[in-house]
Amino acid sequence: QVQLVESGGEWVQAGGSLRLSCAASGGAFIDYQMGWFRQAPGKEREFVAAIDLNTGAASIGDSVKGRFTISSDIVKATVYLHMNSLKPEDTAVYYCAAKAADLIATMRDTHSYRYWGLGTRVTVST
């Protein structure tokens, strides 16, 4: 059973930066694709970024492209979301998710992920 634990969420001023971490356990980490999604109050869960842990191929959501990047540390079984130039509209609970490796295009699909963390809250103030 794969377990995911997010950390790093906090309050930050607009224009600031944060790094979120997602520590994974219980699976063959290298065989997974892992993603970050976010959900703001009253809104649907939104794709943010994902990475194929075997190939390193990454996908970034349109609303954060140019500001957010994703990286992984296979040894630590951890995926990171690097968030720069944060805006108030980035305020949300950020979730880490994992799934068995599949087509790169499926990394943006919320419903393709089997395992989810409990989330970490990011608040960006003006």
Short mmCIF file of N, CA, C and O in Angstrom, two decimals:
data_model
loop_
_atom_site.label_atom_id
_atom_site.label_comp_id
_atom_site.label_asym_id
_atom_site.label_seq_id
_atom_site.Cartn_x
_atom_site.Cartn_y
_atom_site.Cartn_z
N GLN A 1 0.85 -1.19 0.00
CA GLN A 1 0.00 0.00 0.00
C GLN A 1 0.89 1.25 0.00
O GLN A 1 1.71 1.43 0.89
N VAL A 2 0.70 2.07 -0.99
CA VAL A 2 1.49 3.29 -1.10
C VAL A 2 0.91 4.36 -0.17
O VAL A 2 -0.31 4.56 -0.12
N GLN A 3 1.77 5.00 0.57
CA GLN A 3 1.36 6.11 1.43
C GLN A 3 2.10 7.37 1.01
O GLN A 3 3.31 7.31 0.73
N LEU A 4 1.38 8.47 0.99
CA LEU A 4 1.95 9.74 0.58
C LEU A 4 1.73 10.77 1.68
O LEU A 4 0.61 10.89 2.20
N VAL A 5 2.77 11.50 2.01
CA VAL A 5 2.67 12.52 3.05
C VAL A 5 3.22 13.83 2.52
O VAL A 5 4.41 13.91 2.19
N GLU A 6 2.35 14.83 2.43
CA GLU A 6 2.76 16.14 1.96
C GLU A 6 3.22 17.02 3.11
O GLU A 6 2.77 16.86 4.25
N SER A 7 4.09 17.96 2.79
CA SER A 7 4.52 18.95 3.78
C SER A 7 4.99 20.20 3.05
O SER A 7 5.22 20.17 1.84
N GLY A 8 5.13 21.28 3.81
CA GLY A 8 5.67 22.50 3.25
C GLY A 8 4.66 23.61 3.03
O GLY A 8 5.03 24.75 2.74
N GLY A 9 3.39 23.30 3.16
CA GLY A 9 2.39 24.33 2.96
C GLY A 9 2.39 25.32 4.12
O GLY A 9 2.55 24.93 5.27
N GLU A 10 2.20 26.58 3.79
CA GLU A 10 2.14 27.61 4.82
C GLU A 10 1.60 28.90 4.23
O GLU A 10 1.26 28.96 3.05
N TRP A 11 1.54 29.90 5.04
CA TRP A 11 1.12 31.23 4.60
C TRP A 11 2.32 31.95 4.00
O TRP A 11 3.43 31.91 4.55
N VAL A 12 2.08 32.64 2.88
CA VAL A 12 3.16 33.39 2.22
C VAL A 12 2.56 34.61 1.53
O VAL A 12 1.39 34.58 1.13
N GLN A 13 3.34 35.63 1.40
CA GLN A 13 2.88 36.83 0.70
C GLN A 13 2.98 36.65 -0.81
O GLN A 13 3.84 35.90 -1.30
N ALA A 14 2.14 37.35 -1.52
CA ALA A 14 2.18 37.31 -2.98
C ALA A 14 3.58 37.68 -3.47
O ALA A 14 4.21 38.59 -2.94
N GLY A 15 4.03 36.94 -4.47
CA GLY A 15 5.37 37.13 -5.00
C GLY A 15 6.41 36.23 -4.36
O GLY A 15 7.53 36.12 -4.86
N GLY A 16 6.04 35.58 -3.28
CA GLY A 16 6.97 34.71 -2.57
C GLY A 16 7.08 33.34 -3.19
O GLY A 16 6.47 33.04 -4.23
N SER A 17 7.86 32.49 -2.52
CA SER A 17 8.11 31.14 -3.02
C SER A 17 7.90 30.12 -1.91
O SER A 17 8.07 30.42 -0.72
N LEU A 18 7.56 28.92 -2.30
CA LEU A 18 7.44 27.79 -1.38
C LEU A 18 7.90 26.54 -2.09
O LEU A 18 7.84 26.45 -3.33
N ARG A 19 8.33 25.57 -1.30
CA ARG A 19 8.59 24.25 -1.84
C ARG A 19 7.78 23.23 -1.05
O ARG A 19 7.95 23.10 0.16
N LEU A 20 6.93 22.52 -1.75
CA LEU A 20 6.16 21.45 -1.15
C LEU A 20 6.89 20.13 -1.37
O LEU A 20 7.52 19.92 -2.41
N SER A 21 6.77 19.25 -0.38
CA SER A 21 7.38 17.92 -0.48
C SER A 21 6.31 16.86 -0.35
O SER A 21 5.33 17.04 0.37
N CYS A 22 6.52 15.77 -1.03
CA CYS A 22 5.65 14.60 -0.92
C CYS A 22 6.53 13.38 -0.74
O CYS A 22 7.23 12.99 -1.67
N ALA A 23 6.49 12.81 0.45
CA ALA A 23 7.27 11.62 0.75
C ALA A 23 6.42 10.38 0.54
O ALA A 23 5.32 10.28 1.09
N ALA A 24 6.94 9.45 -0.25
CA ALA A 24 6.21 8.24 -0.58
C ALA A 24 6.82 7.04 0.12
O ALA A 24 8.03 6.97 0.33
N SER A 25 5.98 6.08 0.45
CA SER A 25 6.46 4.83 1.03
C SER A 25 5.52 3.71 0.64
O SER A 25 4.37 3.96 0.26
N GLY A 26 6.04 2.48 0.69
CA GLY A 26 5.20 1.32 0.46
C GLY A 26 5.08 0.86 -0.96
O GLY A 26 4.28 -0.04 -1.26
N GLY A 27 5.86 1.43 -1.87
CA GLY A 27 5.75 0.99 -3.26
C GLY A 27 7.09 1.05 -3.96
O GLY A 27 8.07 1.53 -3.41
N ALA A 28 7.09 0.55 -5.21
CA ALA A 28 8.29 0.64 -6.04
C ALA A 28 8.29 2.02 -6.68
O ALA A 28 7.73 2.22 -7.76
N PHE A 29 8.91 2.94 -6.02
CA PHE A 29 8.83 4.35 -6.36
C PHE A 29 9.16 4.62 -7.82
O PHE A 29 8.49 5.41 -8.47
N ILE A 30 10.13 3.95 -8.35
CA ILE A 30 10.61 4.22 -9.70
C ILE A 30 9.57 3.88 -10.75
O ILE A 30 9.60 4.39 -11.87
N ASP A 31 8.60 3.06 -10.41
CA ASP A 31 7.59 2.61 -11.37
C ASP A 31 6.34 3.49 -11.40
O ASP A 31 5.35 3.14 -12.03
N TYR A 32 6.40 4.61 -10.71
CA TYR A 32 5.22 5.44 -10.58
C TYR A 32 5.33 6.77 -11.32
O TYR A 32 6.41 7.26 -11.63
N GLN A 33 4.18 7.32 -11.59
CA GLN A 33 4.04 8.72 -11.97
C GLN A 33 3.38 9.42 -10.78
O GLN A 33 2.46 8.87 -10.17
N MET A 34 3.88 10.59 -10.46
CA MET A 34 3.37 11.29 -9.30
C MET A 34 2.99 12.71 -9.68
O MET A 34 3.67 13.35 -10.48
N GLY A 35 1.90 13.15 -9.12
CA GLY A 35 1.38 14.45 -9.48
C GLY A 35 1.01 15.29 -8.29
O GLY A 35 0.87 14.80 -7.17
N TRP A 36 0.90 16.58 -8.57
CA TRP A 36 0.37 17.54 -7.60
C TRP A 36 -0.93 18.12 -8.16
O TRP A 36 -0.98 18.51 -9.33
N PHE A 37 -1.91 18.14 -7.31
CA PHE A 37 -3.19 18.74 -7.64
C PHE A 37 -3.54 19.72 -6.54
O PHE A 37 -3.00 19.65 -5.44
N ARG A 38 -4.44 20.64 -6.81
CA ARG A 38 -4.87 21.58 -5.78
C ARG A 38 -6.37 21.80 -5.86
O ARG A 38 -6.98 21.63 -6.91
N GLN A 39 -6.90 22.16 -4.71
CA GLN A 39 -8.33 22.43 -4.66
C GLN A 39 -8.58 23.63 -3.76
O GLN A 39 -8.23 23.62 -2.57
N ALA A 40 -9.15 24.65 -4.35
CA ALA A 40 -9.53 25.85 -3.62
C ALA A 40 -10.98 25.72 -3.17
O ALA A 40 -11.75 24.96 -3.77
N PRO A 41 -11.38 26.45 -2.13
CA PRO A 41 -12.77 26.35 -1.65
C PRO A 41 -13.77 26.63 -2.76
O PRO A 41 -13.65 27.62 -3.49
N GLY A 42 -14.73 25.73 -2.90
CA GLY A 42 -15.78 25.91 -3.88
C GLY A 42 -15.38 25.61 -5.31
O GLY A 42 -16.17 25.82 -6.23
N LYS A 43 -14.18 25.11 -5.51
CA LYS A 43 -13.71 24.80 -6.87
C LYS A 43 -13.36 23.33 -6.99
O LYS A 43 -13.13 22.64 -6.01
N GLU A 44 -13.28 22.88 -8.23
CA GLU A 44 -12.90 21.49 -8.49
C GLU A 44 -11.39 21.33 -8.34
O GLU A 44 -10.62 22.28 -8.43
N ARG A 45 -11.01 20.09 -8.10
CA ARG A 45 -9.59 19.79 -8.00
C ARG A 45 -8.92 20.05 -9.35
O ARG A 45 -9.44 19.66 -10.40
N GLU A 46 -7.77 20.69 -9.31
CA GLU A 46 -7.09 21.15 -10.52
C GLU A 46 -5.70 20.54 -10.62
O GLU A 46 -4.96 20.48 -9.64
N PHE A 47 -5.34 20.12 -11.82
CA PHE A 47 -4.00 19.60 -12.07
C PHE A 47 -2.97 20.72 -11.96
O PHE A 47 -3.17 21.80 -12.51
N VAL A 48 -1.85 20.44 -11.28
CA VAL A 48 -0.79 21.42 -11.13
C VAL A 48 0.48 20.96 -11.86
O VAL A 48 1.02 21.68 -12.70
N ALA A 49 0.95 19.78 -11.54
CA ALA A 49 2.18 19.28 -12.15
C ALA A 49 2.31 17.79 -11.89
O ALA A 49 1.72 17.27 -10.94
N ALA A 50 3.07 17.12 -12.74
CA ALA A 50 3.29 15.68 -12.56
C ALA A 50 4.62 15.30 -13.18
O ALA A 50 5.14 16.00 -14.05
N ILE A 51 5.14 14.18 -12.71
CA ILE A 51 6.42 13.71 -13.20
C ILE A 51 6.43 12.19 -13.27
O ILE A 51 5.87 11.52 -12.40
N ASP A 52 7.04 11.68 -14.33
CA ASP A 52 7.27 10.25 -14.46
C ASP A 52 8.60 9.94 -13.79
O ASP A 52 9.64 10.45 -14.22
N LEU A 53 8.58 9.14 -12.75
CA LEU A 53 9.78 8.95 -11.94
C LEU A 53 10.84 8.12 -12.64
O LEU A 53 12.01 8.20 -12.28
N ASN A 54 10.47 7.38 -13.65
CA ASN A 54 11.44 6.57 -14.39
C ASN A 54 12.13 7.39 -15.47
O ASN A 54 13.36 7.40 -15.57
N THR A 55 11.35 8.13 -16.24
CA THR A 55 11.91 8.89 -17.37
C THR A 55 12.25 10.33 -17.03
O THR A 55 13.02 10.97 -17.73
N GLY A 56 11.62 10.85 -15.97
CA GLY A 56 11.80 12.26 -15.63
C GLY A 56 10.91 13.20 -16.42
O GLY A 56 10.95 14.41 -16.21
N ALA A 57 10.11 12.66 -17.32
CA ALA A 57 9.21 13.50 -18.11
C ALA A 57 8.23 14.19 -17.18
O ALA A 57 7.67 13.58 -16.27
N ALA A 58 8.04 15.49 -17.41
CA ALA A 58 7.18 16.28 -16.54
C ALA A 58 6.10 16.98 -17.34
O ALA A 58 6.25 17.24 -18.54
N SER A 59 5.02 17.27 -16.65
CA SER A 59 3.92 18.02 -17.24
C SER A 59 3.51 19.09 -16.24
O SER A 59 3.41 18.81 -15.03
N ILE A 60 3.28 20.31 -16.72
CA ILE A 60 2.94 21.42 -15.84
C ILE A 60 1.60 22.00 -16.27
O ILE A 60 1.34 22.19 -17.47
N GLY A 61 0.78 22.30 -15.31
CA GLY A 61 -0.53 22.86 -15.60
C GLY A 61 -0.44 24.25 -16.20
O GLY A 61 0.48 25.02 -15.88
N ASP A 62 -1.39 24.60 -17.02
CA ASP A 62 -1.36 25.87 -17.74
C ASP A 62 -1.38 27.06 -16.79
O ASP A 62 -0.74 28.08 -17.06
N SER A 63 -2.11 26.96 -15.70
CA SER A 63 -2.26 28.10 -14.79
C SER A 63 -1.00 28.39 -13.98
O SER A 63 -0.89 29.46 -13.38
N VAL A 64 -0.06 27.47 -13.97
CA VAL A 64 1.16 27.66 -13.18
C VAL A 64 2.42 27.57 -14.02
O VAL A 64 3.55 27.69 -13.49
N LYS A 65 2.26 27.38 -15.30
CA LYS A 65 3.42 27.24 -16.19
C LYS A 65 4.28 28.49 -16.14
O LYS A 65 3.77 29.60 -16.19
N GLY A 66 5.58 28.27 -16.03
CA GLY A 66 6.50 29.40 -15.93
C GLY A 66 6.76 29.84 -14.50
O GLY A 66 7.69 30.62 -14.24
N ARG A 67 5.95 29.36 -13.55
CA ARG A 67 6.12 29.73 -12.14
C ARG A 67 6.42 28.52 -11.27
O ARG A 67 7.15 28.62 -10.28
N PHE A 68 5.84 27.38 -11.60
CA PHE A 68 6.01 26.17 -10.79
C PHE A 68 6.84 25.15 -11.57
O PHE A 68 6.73 25.04 -12.79
N THR A 69 7.62 24.39 -10.86
CA THR A 69 8.32 23.25 -11.44
C THR A 69 8.19 22.06 -10.50
O THR A 69 7.89 22.22 -9.32
N ILE A 70 8.45 20.88 -11.03
CA ILE A 70 8.37 19.65 -10.24
C ILE A 70 9.68 18.90 -10.38
O ILE A 70 10.30 18.90 -11.44
N SER A 71 10.10 18.28 -9.30
CA SER A 71 11.32 17.49 -9.33
C SER A 71 11.16 16.29 -8.39
O SER A 71 10.20 16.24 -7.62
N SER A 72 12.08 15.36 -8.48
CA SER A 72 12.00 14.17 -7.63
C SER A 72 13.37 13.76 -7.16
O SER A 72 14.39 14.05 -7.80
N ASP A 73 13.39 13.09 -6.05
CA ASP A 73 14.60 12.49 -5.49
C ASP A 73 14.29 11.02 -5.27
O ASP A 73 13.59 10.67 -4.31
N ILE A 74 14.79 10.20 -6.17
CA ILE A 74 14.47 8.77 -6.12
C ILE A 74 15.00 8.14 -4.82
O ILE A 74 14.32 7.32 -4.20
N VAL A 75 16.16 8.53 -4.40
CA VAL A 75 16.75 7.95 -3.19
C VAL A 75 15.88 8.23 -1.97
O VAL A 75 15.66 7.36 -1.13
N LYS A 76 15.38 9.45 -1.89
CA LYS A 76 14.52 9.82 -0.76
C LYS A 76 13.06 9.49 -1.00
O LYS A 76 12.23 9.71 -0.11
N ALA A 77 12.74 8.98 -2.19
CA ALA A 77 11.35 8.67 -2.55
C ALA A 77 10.45 9.88 -2.27
O ALA A 77 9.39 9.77 -1.67
N THR A 78 10.91 11.03 -2.75
CA THR A 78 10.22 12.29 -2.50
C THR A 78 10.08 13.08 -3.79
O THR A 78 11.01 13.12 -4.60
N VAL A 79 8.91 13.68 -3.94
CA VAL A 79 8.65 14.57 -5.07
C VAL A 79 8.44 15.98 -4.52
O VAL A 79 7.82 16.15 -3.47
N TYR A 80 8.95 16.95 -5.23
CA TYR A 80 8.88 18.33 -4.78
C TYR A 80 8.11 19.18 -5.78
O TYR A 80 8.20 18.98 -6.99
N LEU A 81 7.39 20.15 -5.26
CA LEU A 81 6.75 21.16 -6.10
C LEU A 81 7.36 22.50 -5.72
O LEU A 81 7.20 22.97 -4.59
N HIS A 82 8.06 23.10 -6.67
CA HIS A 82 8.72 24.37 -6.44
C HIS A 82 7.81 25.48 -6.98
O HIS A 82 7.54 25.52 -8.18
N MET A 83 7.37 26.33 -6.08
CA MET A 83 6.40 27.35 -6.44
C MET A 83 7.02 28.73 -6.29
O MET A 83 7.45 29.10 -5.20
N ASN A 84 7.06 29.47 -7.38
CA ASN A 84 7.61 30.82 -7.38
C ASN A 84 6.56 31.82 -7.83
O ASN A 84 5.56 31.44 -8.45
N SER A 85 6.82 33.09 -7.56
CA SER A 85 5.91 34.17 -7.97
C SER A 85 4.47 33.84 -7.59
O SER A 85 3.56 33.94 -8.42
N LEU A 86 4.29 33.45 -6.36
CA LEU A 86 2.96 33.00 -5.91
C LEU A 86 1.96 34.14 -5.97
O LEU A 86 2.29 35.31 -5.71
N LYS A 87 0.73 33.77 -6.31
CA LYS A 87 -0.37 34.71 -6.43
C LYS A 87 -1.48 34.31 -5.46
O LYS A 87 -1.59 33.14 -5.10
N PRO A 88 -2.33 35.24 -5.09
CA PRO A 88 -3.46 34.87 -4.20
C PRO A 88 -4.31 33.74 -4.78
O PRO A 88 -4.83 32.92 -4.01
N GLU A 89 -4.42 33.67 -6.08
CA GLU A 89 -5.22 32.61 -6.69
C GLU A 89 -4.56 31.23 -6.60
O GLU A 89 -5.16 30.22 -6.96
N ASP A 90 -3.34 31.18 -6.10
CA ASP A 90 -2.69 29.89 -5.85
C ASP A 90 -3.10 29.32 -4.49
O ASP A 90 -2.73 28.18 -4.16
N THR A 91 -3.84 30.08 -3.73
CA THR A 91 -4.31 29.60 -2.43
C THR A 91 -5.20 28.38 -2.60
O THR A 91 -6.17 28.41 -3.34
N ALA A 92 -4.83 27.29 -1.92
CA ALA A 92 -5.57 26.03 -2.06
C ALA A 92 -4.94 24.99 -1.14
O ALA A 92 -3.87 25.21 -0.57
N VAL A 93 -5.61 23.87 -1.04
CA VAL A 93 -5.00 22.69 -0.45
C VAL A 93 -4.33 21.93 -1.59
O VAL A 93 -4.97 21.65 -2.61
N TYR A 94 -3.08 21.61 -1.42
CA TYR A 94 -2.30 20.92 -2.44
C TYR A 94 -2.17 19.45 -2.07
O TYR A 94 -1.75 19.12 -0.95
N TYR A 95 -2.52 18.61 -3.02
CA TYR A 95 -2.50 17.16 -2.80
C TYR A 95 -1.46 16.51 -3.68
O TYR A 95 -1.30 16.85 -4.85
N CYS A 96 -0.79 15.54 -3.12
CA CYS A 96 0.13 14.69 -3.86
C CYS A 96 -0.61 13.40 -4.22
O CYS A 96 -1.42 12.90 -3.42
N ALA A 97 -0.33 12.88 -5.41
CA ALA A 97 -0.98 11.65 -5.85
C ALA A 97 0.02 10.78 -6.60
O ALA A 97 0.99 11.29 -7.17
N ALA A 98 -0.26 9.49 -6.63
CA ALA A 98 0.63 8.55 -7.30
C ALA A 98 -0.18 7.51 -8.06
O ALA A 98 -1.29 7.15 -7.65
N LYS A 99 0.41 7.02 -9.16
CA LYS A 99 -0.21 5.95 -9.94
C LYS A 99 0.87 5.17 -10.65
O LYS A 99 1.98 5.67 -10.83
N ALA A 100 0.52 3.98 -11.06
CA ALA A 100 1.45 3.19 -11.84
C ALA A 100 1.74 3.92 -13.16
O ALA A 100 0.84 4.55 -13.73
N ALA A 101 2.94 3.81 -13.62
CA ALA A 101 3.34 4.52 -14.83
C ALA A 101 2.45 4.13 -16.02
O ALA A 101 2.14 2.97 -16.22
N ASP A 102 2.08 5.15 -16.79
CA ASP A 102 1.19 4.95 -17.94
C ASP A 102 1.57 6.02 -18.97
O ASP A 102 2.61 6.67 -18.85
N LEU A 103 0.72 6.22 -19.96
CA LEU A 103 0.98 7.25 -20.96
C LEU A 103 1.16 8.61 -20.28
O LEU A 103 0.47 8.91 -19.31
N ILE A 104 2.08 9.40 -20.80
CA ILE A 104 2.36 10.71 -20.22
C ILE A 104 1.10 11.56 -20.16
O ILE A 104 0.87 12.30 -19.21
N ALA A 105 0.26 11.44 -21.17
CA ALA A 105 -0.95 12.25 -21.23
C ALA A 105 -1.88 12.00 -20.04
O ALA A 105 -2.65 12.87 -19.64
N THR A 106 -1.80 10.81 -19.44
CA THR A 106 -2.68 10.49 -18.33
C THR A 106 -2.24 11.17 -17.03
O THR A 106 -2.99 11.17 -16.06
N MET A 107 -1.07 11.74 -17.02
CA MET A 107 -0.58 12.35 -15.78
C MET A 107 -1.40 13.57 -15.39
O MET A 107 -1.38 13.97 -14.22
N ARG A 108 -2.13 14.18 -16.31
CA ARG A 108 -2.92 15.36 -16.01
C ARG A 108 -4.33 15.01 -15.53
O ARG A 108 -5.09 15.89 -15.13
N ASP A 109 -4.67 13.74 -15.56
CA ASP A 109 -6.02 13.29 -15.27
C ASP A 109 -6.16 12.91 -13.80
O ASP A 109 -5.58 11.92 -13.35
N THR A 110 -6.96 13.67 -13.07
CA THR A 110 -7.18 13.41 -11.65
C THR A 110 -7.63 11.97 -11.41
O THR A 110 -7.17 11.32 -10.47
N HIS A 111 -8.51 11.49 -12.25
CA HIS A 111 -9.15 10.19 -12.03
C HIS A 111 -8.21 9.01 -12.28
O HIS A 111 -8.53 7.88 -11.93
N SER A 112 -7.05 9.27 -12.88
CA SER A 112 -6.13 8.16 -13.16
C SER A 112 -5.24 7.84 -11.97
O SER A 112 -4.55 6.82 -12.00
N TYR A 113 -5.28 8.65 -10.93
CA TYR A 113 -4.41 8.44 -9.78
C TYR A 113 -5.09 7.56 -8.73
O TYR A 113 -6.25 7.78 -8.38
N ARG A 114 -4.34 6.60 -8.23
CA ARG A 114 -4.90 5.64 -7.27
C ARG A 114 -4.65 6.06 -5.83
O ARG A 114 -5.48 5.82 -4.95
N TYR A 115 -3.48 6.65 -5.58
CA TYR A 115 -3.10 6.96 -4.20
C TYR A 115 -3.04 8.47 -4.01
O TYR A 115 -2.53 9.19 -4.86
N TRP A 116 -3.52 8.90 -2.84
CA TRP A 116 -3.57 10.32 -2.55
C TRP A 116 -3.08 10.60 -1.14
O TRP A 116 -3.32 9.81 -0.22
N GLY A 117 -2.42 11.72 -0.96
CA GLY A 117 -2.09 12.19 0.37
C GLY A 117 -3.25 12.99 0.94
O GLY A 117 -4.27 13.20 0.27
N LEU A 118 -3.08 13.45 2.16
CA LEU A 118 -4.12 14.19 2.85
C LEU A 118 -4.10 15.68 2.53
O LEU A 118 -5.04 16.40 2.86
N GLY A 119 -3.03 16.15 1.91
CA GLY A 119 -2.97 17.54 1.49
C GLY A 119 -2.21 18.42 2.44
O GLY A 119 -2.06 18.13 3.63
N THR A 120 -1.73 19.54 1.89
CA THR A 120 -1.07 20.57 2.69
C THR A 120 -1.57 21.92 2.20
O THR A 120 -1.71 22.15 0.99
N ARG A 121 -1.88 22.80 3.13
CA ARG A 121 -2.56 24.05 2.78
C ARG A 121 -1.55 25.15 2.47
O ARG A 121 -0.62 25.39 3.23
N VAL A 122 -1.81 25.83 1.36
CA VAL A 122 -1.01 26.99 0.96
C VAL A 122 -1.93 28.20 0.93
O VAL A 122 -2.98 28.17 0.28
N THR A 123 -1.53 29.24 1.62
CA THR A 123 -2.30 30.48 1.63
C THR A 123 -1.40 31.61 1.16
O THR A 123 -0.34 31.85 1.73
N VAL A 124 -1.83 32.30 0.11
CA VAL A 124 -1.06 33.41 -0.45
C VAL A 124 -1.85 34.69 -0.23
O VAL A 124 -2.97 34.81 -0.73
N SER A 125 -1.26 35.61 0.48
CA SER A 125 -1.97 36.86 0.79
C SER A 125 -1.43 38.00 -0.08
O SER A 125 -0.31 37.96 -0.55
N THR A 126 -2.25 39.01 -0.24
CA THR A 126 -1.86 40.19 -1.03
C THR A 126 -0.98 41.10 -0.20
O THR A 126 -0.92 41.01 1.01
#
